Amino acid sequence: MSSVDPRRALPSIDSLFSEGAVAGWVERFGRKTVKASLREVLDEIRDGAPGPGGVPVEAILRRAEESLSRRARPSLGRVINGTGVVLHTNLGRARLADEAVAAQTRAAGYGNVEYSLAEGGRGSRYDHCAGVLCELTGAEAALVVNNNAAAVSLCVNEFALDREVVVSRGELVEIGGSFRIPDVVSRSGAHLREVGTTNRTTTDDFRVAVTDRTGLLLRVHPSNYRVEGFSSRPSLQDLAALAAGRGVPLVHDVGSGLLTRDLLPGFPPEPAVAESLAAGVDLVTLSGDKLLGGPQAGILVGRADLVAGLRRNPLLRAFRVDKTTLAALEATLMLYRDSDLAARRVPTLRMLRETADSVFARAAATLECVGAPSGPRGPLVTTVRTRAVVGGGSFPGFELESAGWAVGVDGPSPEAVAVACRDGVPPLIGRIDDGRFLIDVRTVGEGEEKEAASRLFEAISQVGGVE
């Protein structure tokens, strides 16, 4: 009987590097990464006690290739959004326009981010989007930072450091991820002065609260909830008049960033940037990646003297926006020079404005083209009417009639289908509603329908739902 340990028959790592396939891996992944994957596979085989016949080199290489694929897979990647939530925070909120994606690619190399081509010397990154923002909003000046929380924090720190910020109690909102307005104010170096009650605040409440210690008045749009019934708050015009009379700035955090209301006809009232400035607000802050449909950014527009002060604030360095973000934002804003063009080219607006009948037609046509899988009782996937939402803290409680695909209750487990869809490449994210797994086609991008349907059918097949 042979006493030779079969693990001794395993090839060495050096000998595996002489295999032709490995040379290609080295070029793609690097020698160190390939070596780590080969060692990982050999260690797994040794721990598993290979049989007397050993393990063929082909099998070792196949397992090593699978290991390399896992190592090369990025943690952040593309998914297909079938949830029916247009601005899905967990999925990156706004889907960028093609023009914005192209602009990011152009800006990824060297660019004039802080270089003046006219003067041949140092420039400012904050000049790049300012002109088009002023053009679109009517503001005197504009500034872009890395998100809207940073924009609010910068305002508080600049105008109310060691002073008071007056805010209505009904506007002390949590803006997601446990970031709350009171915390933003206090961590920015100011003291919060609450006025009024949760449901009712008056101009007199603000007037009484304004003292020599007041740094600014802050109006916050409660984006992710609604107060209904017996409620009221001062108009922007009244607050602006009070702020001007007392010599303190009025800052309006509109949050979601709708430039003008006519962009979303038929939707509930939402504060528009241009309207706030016209009402006398000194500075308006908004997000770039919500209703504006651009990249994550915080945008400030308003009085030139106030923006100049913000540009000198040392905190601006910490809130500095990246060059690719500026490029994508500028490309998005340029589309808004023509509202019809923006409605067609900005994916967020296009998804929100698409009629339910149009979504249904896209969904039905895709099923007819690709061919829905069948079970013992007929098709497992059917086109159905659904309800979608805006998301991103915008239009709380407002639903959109929509359409998509449903895996019938006679089909495989909706939980199992959801897992199989997420495990695919690219992952397809849907939702479970009333015992069915749903894909809402409103949020499936134009041109992604067949890919999404195929991914859904593959998932159903994997969990054993196909006849």
PDB file of N, CA and C in Angstrom, residues 75 130 178 209 274 313 383 413-414 419:
ATOM      1  N   SER A  75     -17.051  46.273  -5.406  1.00  0.00           N
ATOM      2  CA  SER A  75     -18.151  46.289  -4.442  1.00  0.00           C
ATOM      3  C   SER A  75     -19.251  47.252  -4.875  1.00  0.00           C
ATOM      4  N   ALA A 130     -21.227  78.146 -11.791  1.00  0.00           N
ATOM      5  CA  ALA A 130     -21.885  79.344 -11.263  1.00  0.00           C
ATOM      6  C   ALA A 130     -22.677  80.089 -12.329  1.00  0.00           C
ATOM      7  N   SER A 178     -29.956  59.345   9.990  1.00  0.00           N
ATOM      8  CA  SER A 178     -29.886  59.904  11.353  1.00  0.00           C
ATOM      9  C   SER A 178     -29.232  61.281  11.396  1.00  0.00           C
ATOM     10  N   ALA A 209     -38.247  86.120  18.482  1.00  0.00           N
ATOM     11  CA  ALA A 209     -37.018  85.356  18.695  1.00  0.00           C
ATOM     12  C   ALA A 209     -35.769  86.064  18.188  1.00  0.00           C
ATOM     13  N   ALA A 274     -36.361  79.217  -8.098  1.00  0.00           N
ATOM     14  CA  ALA A 274     -36.579  80.561  -8.629  1.00  0.00           C
ATOM     15  C   ALA A 274     -37.651  81.302  -7.842  1.00  0.00           C
ATOM     16  N   ASN A 313     -14.838  80.959   3.504  1.00  0.00           N
ATOM     17  CA  ASN A 313     -14.923  80.190   4.736  1.00  0.00           C
ATOM     18  C   ASN A 313     -13.972  78.984   4.683  1.00  0.00           C
ATOM     19  N   THR A 383     -47.884  41.271 -17.163  1.00  0.00           N
ATOM     20  CA  THR A 383     -47.817  42.728 -17.049  1.00  0.00           C
ATOM     21  C   THR A 383     -48.985  43.212 -16.200  1.00  0.00           C
ATOM     22  N   SER A 413     -41.333  30.999  -4.902  1.00  0.00           N
ATOM     23  CA  SER A 413     -41.332  31.897  -3.754  1.00  0.00           C
ATOM     24  C   SER A 413     -40.830  33.276  -4.153  1.00  0.00           C
ATOM     25  N   PRO A 414     -41.577  34.355  -3.834  1.00  0.00           N
ATOM     26  CA  PRO A 414     -41.116  35.702  -4.201  1.00  0.00           C
ATOM     27  C   PRO A 414     -39.792  36.051  -3.536  1.00  0.00           C
ATOM     28  N   VAL A 419     -33.917  37.057  -4.256  1.00  0.00           N
ATOM     29  CA  VAL A 419     -32.506  36.741  -3.997  1.00  0.00           C
ATOM     30  C   VAL A 419     -31.789  36.393  -5.294  1.00  0.00           C
TER      31      VAL A 419
END
